[in-house]
Protein backbone atom coordinates (compact mmCIF):
# COMPACT_ATOMS: atom_id res chain seq x y z
CA UNK A 1 0.00 0.00 0.00
CA UNK A 2 2.77 2.38 0.98
CA UNK A 3 4.68 1.51 -2.22
CA UNK A 4 1.59 2.29 -4.33
CA UNK A 5 1.19 5.70 -2.66
CA UNK A 6 4.85 6.54 -3.30
CA UNK A 7 4.59 5.46 -6.95
CA UNK A 8 1.46 7.62 -7.40
CA UNK A 9 3.25 10.56 -5.79
CA UNK A 10 6.24 10.15 -8.09
CA UNK A 11 3.98 10.00 -11.16
CA UNK A 12 2.15 13.14 -10.03
CA UNK A 13 5.47 14.94 -9.47
CA UNK A 14 6.65 13.95 -12.96
CA UNK A 15 3.39 15.16 -14.51
CA UNK A 16 3.65 18.41 -12.57
CA UNK A 17 7.23 18.85 -13.75
CA UNK A 18 6.24 18.11 -17.35
CA UNK A 19 3.49 20.75 -17.24
CA UNK A 20 5.60 23.34 -15.46
CA UNK A 21 5.49 26.65 -17.30
CA UNK A 22 8.52 28.24 -18.88
CA UNK A 23 10.57 30.96 -17.18
CA UNK A 24 8.31 33.99 -17.72
CA UNK A 25 11.08 36.50 -16.99
CA UNK A 26 13.26 34.92 -19.65
CA UNK A 27 10.36 34.91 -22.10
CA UNK A 28 9.69 38.60 -21.39
CA UNK A 29 13.36 39.46 -21.93
CA UNK A 30 13.40 37.62 -25.27
CA UNK A 31 10.23 39.46 -26.31
CA UNK A 32 11.72 42.85 -25.41
CA UNK A 33 14.89 42.14 -27.42
CA UNK A 34 12.83 40.96 -30.40
CA UNK A 35 10.59 44.03 -30.37
CA UNK A 36 13.53 46.39 -29.90
CA UNK A 37 15.53 44.68 -32.64
CA UNK A 38 12.65 44.73 -35.13
CA UNK A 39 12.08 48.45 -34.62
CA UNK A 40 15.77 49.14 -35.21
CA UNK A 41 15.89 46.93 -38.33
CA UNK A 42 13.06 49.01 -39.79
CA UNK A 43 14.65 52.31 -38.83
CA UNK A 44 18.15 51.34 -40.04
CA UNK A 45 17.00 49.72 -43.29
CA UNK A 46 14.43 52.25 -44.56
CA UNK A 47 16.74 54.43 -46.71
CA UNK A 48 18.70 51.47 -48.10
CA UNK A 49 15.49 49.56 -48.90
CA UNK A 50 13.97 52.63 -50.55
CA UNK A 51 16.97 53.24 -52.81
CA UNK A 52 17.65 49.59 -53.72
CA UNK A 53 14.16 48.09 -53.84
CA UNK A 54 11.83 51.10 -54.14
CA UNK A 55 10.09 50.05 -50.94
CA UNK A 56 11.21 51.36 -47.57
CA UNK A 57 9.33 48.53 -45.87
CA UNK A 58 11.14 45.80 -47.84
CA UNK A 59 13.36 44.56 -44.99
CA UNK A 60 10.66 45.02 -42.36
CA UNK A 61 8.27 42.81 -44.33
CA UNK A 62 10.87 40.09 -44.80
CA UNK A 63 12.03 40.31 -41.19
CA UNK A 64 8.39 40.08 -40.13
CA UNK A 65 7.97 36.81 -42.05
CA UNK A 66 11.14 35.36 -40.51
CA UNK A 67 10.01 36.60 -37.11
CA UNK A 68 6.69 34.75 -37.38
CA UNK A 69 8.46 31.56 -38.49
CA UNK A 70 11.00 31.97 -35.69
CA UNK A 71 8.34 32.51 -33.02
CA UNK A 72 6.48 29.39 -34.20
CA UNK A 73 9.78 27.45 -33.98
CA UNK A 74 10.40 28.87 -30.50
CA UNK A 75 6.93 27.81 -29.31
CA UNK A 76 7.38 24.31 -30.77
CA UNK A 77 10.89 23.78 -29.38
CA UNK A 78 9.84 25.07 -25.96
CA UNK A 79 7.08 22.45 -25.83
CA UNK A 80 9.39 19.53 -26.61
CA UNK A 81 11.15 17.94 -23.61
CA UNK A 82 14.92 18.37 -23.45
CA UNK A 83 15.28 14.57 -23.57
CA UNK A 84 14.08 14.75 -27.18
CA UNK A 85 17.02 16.96 -28.14
CA UNK A 86 19.42 14.63 -26.38
CA UNK A 87 18.14 11.67 -28.40
CA UNK A 88 18.37 13.37 -31.80
CA UNK A 89 21.71 15.14 -31.19
CA UNK A 90 24.08 12.80 -33.13
CA UNK A 91 21.73 12.70 -36.14
CA UNK A 92 21.25 16.47 -36.03
CA UNK A 93 25.01 17.07 -35.89
CA UNK A 94 25.72 14.88 -38.91
CA UNK A 95 22.89 16.56 -40.84
CA UNK A 96 24.66 19.86 -40.14
CA UNK A 97 27.93 18.36 -41.40
CA UNK A 98 26.20 17.13 -44.57
CA UNK A 99 24.70 20.58 -45.19
CA UNK A 100 28.11 22.23 -44.80
CA UNK A 101 29.54 19.82 -47.37
CA UNK A 102 26.58 20.51 -49.65
CA UNK A 103 27.32 24.26 -49.47
CA UNK A 104 30.82 23.63 -50.81
CA UNK A 105 29.38 21.60 -53.68
CA UNK A 106 26.21 23.43 -54.64
CA UNK A 107 25.96 26.53 -52.48
CA UNK A 108 26.01 30.10 -53.72
CA UNK A 109 27.88 33.23 -52.75
CA UNK A 110 26.96 36.66 -51.52
CA UNK A 111 30.16 38.62 -51.93
CA UNK A 112 33.34 36.59 -51.53
CA UNK A 113 32.01 33.96 -49.17
CA UNK A 114 30.20 30.84 -50.39
CA UNK A 115 27.99 29.98 -47.46
CA UNK A 116 24.35 29.88 -48.61
CA UNK A 117 22.01 27.05 -49.61
CA UNK A 118 18.73 27.60 -51.41
CA UNK A 119 15.56 25.96 -50.07
CA UNK A 120 14.05 23.95 -52.97
CA UNK A 121 10.73 25.29 -54.23
CA UNK A 122 11.10 28.63 -52.46
CA UNK A 123 13.00 31.88 -53.01
CA UNK A 124 14.47 31.48 -49.51
CA UNK A 125 17.99 30.50 -48.52
CA UNK A 126 19.86 29.83 -45.30
CA UNK A 127 23.36 29.47 -43.88
CA UNK A 128 24.16 25.95 -42.61
CA UNK A 129 26.98 27.49 -40.55
CA UNK A 130 24.30 29.16 -38.40
CA UNK A 131 22.69 25.77 -37.83
CA UNK A 132 26.08 24.28 -36.94
CA UNK A 133 26.39 26.63 -33.96
CA UNK A 134 23.46 24.76 -32.42
CA UNK A 135 24.88 21.48 -33.71
CA UNK A 136 28.19 22.03 -31.89
CA UNK A 137 26.43 23.05 -28.68
CA UNK A 138 24.26 19.93 -28.67
CA UNK A 139 26.94 17.48 -29.82
CA UNK A 140 29.65 18.53 -27.38
CA UNK A 141 27.10 18.63 -24.54
CA UNK A 142 25.91 15.14 -25.55
CA UNK A 143 29.46 13.76 -25.67
CA UNK A 144 30.50 15.23 -22.32
CA UNK A 145 27.31 13.91 -20.72
CA UNK A 146 27.80 10.49 -22.33
CA UNK A 147 31.41 10.13 -21.09
CA UNK A 148 30.92 11.85 -17.74
CA UNK A 149 30.98 8.63 -15.73
CA UNK A 150 33.69 7.00 -17.85
CA UNK A 151 37.38 7.13 -17.09
CA UNK A 152 39.02 10.29 -18.43
CA UNK A 153 41.33 9.42 -21.28
CA UNK A 154 43.09 11.53 -23.89
CA UNK A 155 40.85 9.98 -26.56
CA UNK A 156 37.46 10.78 -25.03
CA UNK A 157 38.51 14.05 -23.41
CA UNK A 158 40.55 15.65 -26.23
CA UNK A 159 40.66 13.67 -29.48
CA UNK A 160 36.97 12.96 -30.12
CA UNK A 161 35.74 16.40 -28.95
CA UNK A 162 38.49 17.91 -31.13
CA UNK A 163 37.24 15.98 -34.17
CA UNK A 164 33.65 17.06 -33.44
CA UNK A 165 34.62 20.71 -33.10
CA UNK A 166 37.41 21.21 -35.61
CA UNK A 167 35.85 19.00 -38.27
CA UNK A 168 32.92 21.42 -38.35
CA UNK A 169 35.25 24.44 -38.15
CA UNK A 170 37.28 23.22 -41.14
CA UNK A 171 34.15 23.03 -43.30
CA UNK A 172 33.01 26.49 -42.23
CA UNK A 173 36.49 27.89 -42.88
CA UNK A 174 36.42 26.44 -46.41
CA UNK A 175 33.38 28.64 -46.98
CA UNK A 176 35.65 31.62 -46.21
CA UNK A 177 33.50 32.28 -43.17
CA UNK A 178 36.15 33.37 -40.70
CA UNK A 179 33.81 34.96 -38.16
CA UNK A 180 31.63 31.83 -38.09
CA UNK A 181 34.72 29.69 -37.50
CA UNK A 182 35.92 31.91 -34.65
CA UNK A 183 32.52 31.78 -32.96
CA UNK A 184 32.34 27.97 -33.30
CA UNK A 185 35.80 27.59 -31.73
CA UNK A 186 34.94 29.90 -28.82
CA UNK A 187 31.63 28.15 -28.16
CA UNK A 188 33.24 24.71 -28.32
CA UNK A 189 36.17 25.55 -26.06
CA UNK A 190 33.83 27.19 -23.53
CA UNK A 191 31.60 24.10 -23.36
CA UNK A 192 34.58 21.75 -23.04
CA UNK A 193 36.08 23.90 -20.28
CA UNK A 194 32.87 24.14 -18.27
CA UNK A 195 32.36 20.40 -18.86
CA UNK A 196 35.60 19.65 -17.04
CA UNK A 197 38.21 19.41 -19.81
CA UNK A 198 41.63 20.63 -18.73
CA UNK A 199 42.45 24.04 -20.21
CA UNK A 200 46.12 23.03 -20.27
CA UNK A 201 45.39 19.95 -22.37
CA UNK A 202 43.24 22.00 -24.75
CA UNK A 203 45.97 24.60 -25.18
CA UNK A 204 48.56 21.93 -25.96
CA UNK A 205 46.33 19.87 -28.25
CA UNK A 206 44.26 22.57 -29.94
CA UNK A 207 46.41 25.67 -29.64
CA UNK A 208 49.11 24.79 -32.15
CA UNK A 209 46.58 23.37 -34.63
CA UNK A 210 44.48 26.50 -34.34
CA UNK A 211 47.44 28.83 -34.91
CA UNK A 212 48.61 26.87 -37.95
CA UNK A 213 45.10 26.84 -39.39
CA UNK A 214 44.60 30.58 -38.82
CA UNK A 215 47.94 31.50 -40.38
CA UNK A 216 47.30 29.26 -43.39
CA UNK A 217 43.87 30.80 -43.88
CA UNK A 218 45.18 34.37 -43.73
CA UNK A 219 48.05 33.65 -46.12
CA UNK A 220 45.75 32.05 -48.68
CA UNK A 221 42.90 34.58 -48.44
CA UNK A 222 43.87 38.05 -49.53
CA UNK A 223 40.62 39.71 -48.45
CA UNK A 224 41.05 38.52 -44.83
CA UNK A 225 44.68 39.66 -44.74
CA UNK A 226 43.62 43.02 -46.14
CA UNK A 227 41.16 43.51 -43.29
CA UNK A 228 43.86 42.76 -40.73
CA UNK A 229 46.27 45.18 -42.42
CA UNK A 230 43.68 47.98 -42.62
CA UNK A 231 42.86 47.48 -38.93
CA UNK A 232 46.52 47.67 -37.91
CA UNK A 233 47.26 50.61 -40.21
CA UNK A 234 45.96 53.92 -38.80
CA UNK A 235 46.67 55.55 -42.17
CA UNK A 236 44.54 53.08 -44.16
CA UNK A 237 42.35 54.57 -46.88
CA UNK A 238 39.10 55.57 -45.14
CA UNK A 239 37.44 55.96 -48.54
CA UNK A 240 38.11 52.31 -49.37
CA UNK A 241 39.29 49.65 -46.93
CA UNK A 242 38.05 51.37 -43.76
CA UNK A 243 35.00 53.11 -45.20
CA UNK A 244 32.34 51.14 -43.34
CA UNK A 245 34.24 51.10 -40.06
CA UNK A 246 34.93 54.84 -40.23
CA UNK A 247 31.32 55.69 -41.03
CA UNK A 248 30.21 53.45 -38.20
CA UNK A 249 32.44 55.35 -35.79
CA UNK A 250 30.97 58.63 -37.05
CA UNK A 251 27.51 57.24 -36.30
CA UNK A 252 28.50 56.17 -32.78
CA UNK A 253 30.16 59.49 -32.02
CA UNK A 254 27.44 61.71 -33.45
CA UNK A 255 24.69 60.17 -31.31
CA UNK A 256 25.87 61.93 -28.18
CA UNK A 257 24.24 61.16 -24.86
CA UNK A 258 20.59 60.89 -25.89
CA UNK A 259 20.85 60.30 -29.65
CA UNK A 260 19.12 61.96 -32.58
CA UNK A 261 15.91 60.01 -32.13
CA UNK A 262 14.60 56.88 -33.83
CA UNK A 263 14.49 57.41 -37.59
CA UNK A 264 16.82 60.42 -37.57
CA UNK A 265 20.17 58.77 -38.36
CA UNK A 266 22.24 60.45 -41.06
CA UNK A 267 24.82 57.70 -41.48
CA UNK A 268 22.25 55.15 -42.64
CA UNK A 269 21.78 57.20 -45.82
CA UNK A 270 24.40 55.35 -47.90
CA UNK A 271 27.26 56.07 -45.51
CA UNK A 272 27.19 52.91 -43.40
CA UNK A 273 26.92 50.10 -45.96
CA UNK A 274 23.82 47.93 -45.44
CA UNK A 275 23.18 49.42 -41.98
CA UNK A 276 20.50 46.84 -41.17
CA UNK A 277 23.09 44.07 -40.96
CA UNK A 278 26.35 43.81 -39.03
CA UNK A 279 26.67 47.55 -38.32
CA UNK A 280 23.16 48.09 -36.97
CA UNK A 281 24.56 48.79 -33.50
CA UNK A 282 26.20 51.96 -34.84
CA UNK A 283 22.78 53.20 -36.03
CA UNK A 284 21.34 52.35 -32.61
CA UNK A 285 24.06 54.49 -31.04
CA UNK A 286 23.41 57.38 -33.42
CA UNK A 287 19.63 57.37 -32.96
CA UNK A 288 19.48 56.40 -29.27
CA UNK A 289 22.78 57.80 -28.01
CA UNK A 290 25.03 56.39 -25.33
CA UNK A 291 22.00 55.86 -23.09
CA UNK A 292 20.39 53.65 -25.73
CA UNK A 293 23.65 51.76 -26.25
CA UNK A 294 23.90 51.12 -22.51
CA UNK A 295 20.31 49.83 -22.46
CA UNK A 296 21.08 47.39 -25.30
CA UNK A 297 24.26 46.20 -23.59
CA UNK A 298 22.34 45.83 -20.30
CA UNK A 299 19.65 43.73 -21.99
CA UNK A 300 22.29 41.36 -23.36
CA UNK A 301 24.02 41.16 -19.98
CA UNK A 302 20.72 40.33 -18.28
CA UNK A 303 20.04 37.65 -20.89
CA UNK A 304 23.50 36.15 -20.39
CA UNK A 305 23.11 36.16 -16.60
CA UNK A 306 19.66 34.57 -16.94
CA UNK A 307 21.09 31.86 -19.19
CA UNK A 308 23.94 31.13 -16.79
CA UNK A 309 21.48 31.04 -13.90
CA UNK A 310 19.37 28.54 -15.83
CA UNK A 311 22.45 26.41 -16.55
CA UNK A 312 23.36 26.46 -12.84
CA UNK A 313 19.84 25.44 -11.78
CA UNK A 314 19.52 22.60 -14.29
CA UNK A 315 19.86 19.26 -12.52
CA UNK A 316 21.08 17.22 -15.51
CA UNK A 317 24.49 17.76 -17.04
CA UNK A 318 23.26 17.76 -20.65
CA UNK A 319 20.59 20.38 -19.87
CA UNK A 320 23.11 22.55 -18.05
CA UNK A 321 25.72 22.40 -20.82
CA UNK A 322 23.20 23.18 -23.57
CA UNK A 323 21.87 26.18 -21.64
CA UNK A 324 25.42 27.35 -21.03
CA UNK A 325 26.42 26.86 -24.69
CA UNK A 326 23.44 28.77 -26.12
CA UNK A 327 24.04 31.58 -23.66
CA UNK A 328 27.74 31.75 -24.48
CA UNK A 329 26.94 31.90 -28.20
CA UNK A 330 24.67 34.92 -27.76
CA UNK A 331 27.11 36.66 -25.42
CA UNK A 332 30.10 36.07 -27.70
CA UNK A 333 28.30 37.27 -30.83
CA UNK A 334 26.95 40.40 -29.17
CA UNK A 335 30.30 41.23 -27.57
CA UNK A 336 32.33 40.64 -30.75
CA UNK A 337 29.86 42.60 -32.88
CA UNK A 338 30.20 45.62 -30.63
CA UNK A 339 33.99 45.32 -30.65
CA UNK A 340 34.02 45.15 -34.47
CA UNK A 341 31.82 48.19 -35.05
CA UNK A 342 33.83 50.13 -32.45
CA UNK A 343 37.02 49.30 -34.40
CA UNK A 344 38.52 47.49 -31.42
CA UNK A 345 39.05 44.29 -33.43
CA UNK A 346 39.25 43.70 -37.21
CA UNK A 347 36.01 43.72 -39.19
CA UNK A 348 34.97 40.06 -39.55
CA UNK A 349 31.27 40.41 -40.31
CA UNK A 350 29.53 39.30 -37.09
CA UNK A 351 25.80 39.88 -36.72
CA UNK A 352 24.18 41.28 -33.57
CA UNK A 353 21.65 38.75 -32.18
CA UNK A 354 18.00 39.95 -32.20
CA UNK A 355 18.98 43.15 -34.05
CA UNK A 356 20.78 42.38 -37.32
CA UNK A 357 18.58 41.58 -40.31
CA UNK A 358 18.75 37.95 -41.38
CA UNK A 359 16.33 35.10 -41.94
CA UNK A 360 18.21 31.92 -41.07
CA UNK A 361 20.07 33.51 -38.16
CA UNK A 362 16.84 34.85 -36.62
CA UNK A 363 14.90 31.59 -37.03
CA UNK A 364 17.76 29.52 -35.59
CA UNK A 365 18.26 32.02 -32.75
CA UNK A 366 14.59 31.76 -31.77
CA UNK A 367 14.77 27.97 -32.03
CA UNK A 368 17.63 28.12 -29.52
CA UNK A 369 15.54 30.39 -27.30
CA UNK A 370 12.80 27.75 -27.42
CA UNK A 371 15.30 25.13 -26.24
CA UNK A 372 16.33 27.44 -23.37
CA UNK A 373 12.67 27.84 -22.42
CA UNK A 374 12.24 24.05 -22.58
CA UNK A 375 15.17 23.64 -20.19
CA UNK A 376 13.62 26.23 -17.86
CA UNK A 377 10.59 23.94 -17.40
CA UNK A 378 12.78 21.42 -15.58
CA UNK A 379 15.17 23.76 -13.76
CA UNK A 380 15.07 23.95 -9.98
CA UNK A 381 12.92 26.79 -8.63
């Protein structure tokens, strides 16, 4: 009788846990960032869209479509239990690998980088490298969780995680996507470190390989070397190599304390190239001033702290590592984007999460937010 009561209690607790609502504060924060970002995409893109497409609402309409798709993905992924993601992780990772290979075979370019795949039967396209960010987070978390109870060996602690991480990085680098490769490496190393891998072992095993790979890439890709040289050269031609960076700095500086007001940027009128993309933060600074910039930075910091808090409260290792990895990805991208547009590091084309225009990146980002919300259902109160 007592055993039956305990079993019933356990079942009720499991059902209660399954139906536990998502973290409402986290959901509110995501909603605020989405709304803020959408407004700024519209404001930053209006002149460019008007001159190039004859419709100032062009980017807003497209971003709205991606936003709806992304929100639907976020709702769906938040409803699925985290155990589902753990089960499909290896298959998902190898699908990402296959898509990266497919890009090299049949992808198309925008500029110098070949990193896009068309979606058959639609005018839409996406970047598999964006999907691989999630693939790396899930796969490394899965592997660390799988080998957590096993004896630590050089093979399962360094070699196999290295193959998982740097195999993906090599394919992304072949697309001439340097910023995507850097972000993948930083995400992967962060997950391995927090998962218990020795930083000394990683430096010895991965450090030399990473340096050799980076040097080889720079020596064989003139455009990347040119960006490094223009960054290091204070006398670089601001009408050519440093045009976008210089105009972005003008936008940041001219915003002052309170900014010129939403819609009143001057630099978005053909000065900052494609201001709705990687350099949207400079338009935010010009229109909203330093106060607006601080608010944006604060929102990202709160999101990062919320993600780390969720990772800390998650009882299962896989859940915790996935929450940590997704949070690190957002923090790294936001931080690096702001450093790039402030000319503190070379221009590598890094988008600002929730703000920069982009279909695949927004949909995948919101999918990741759904996974975070799914994890929050099981986290300790």
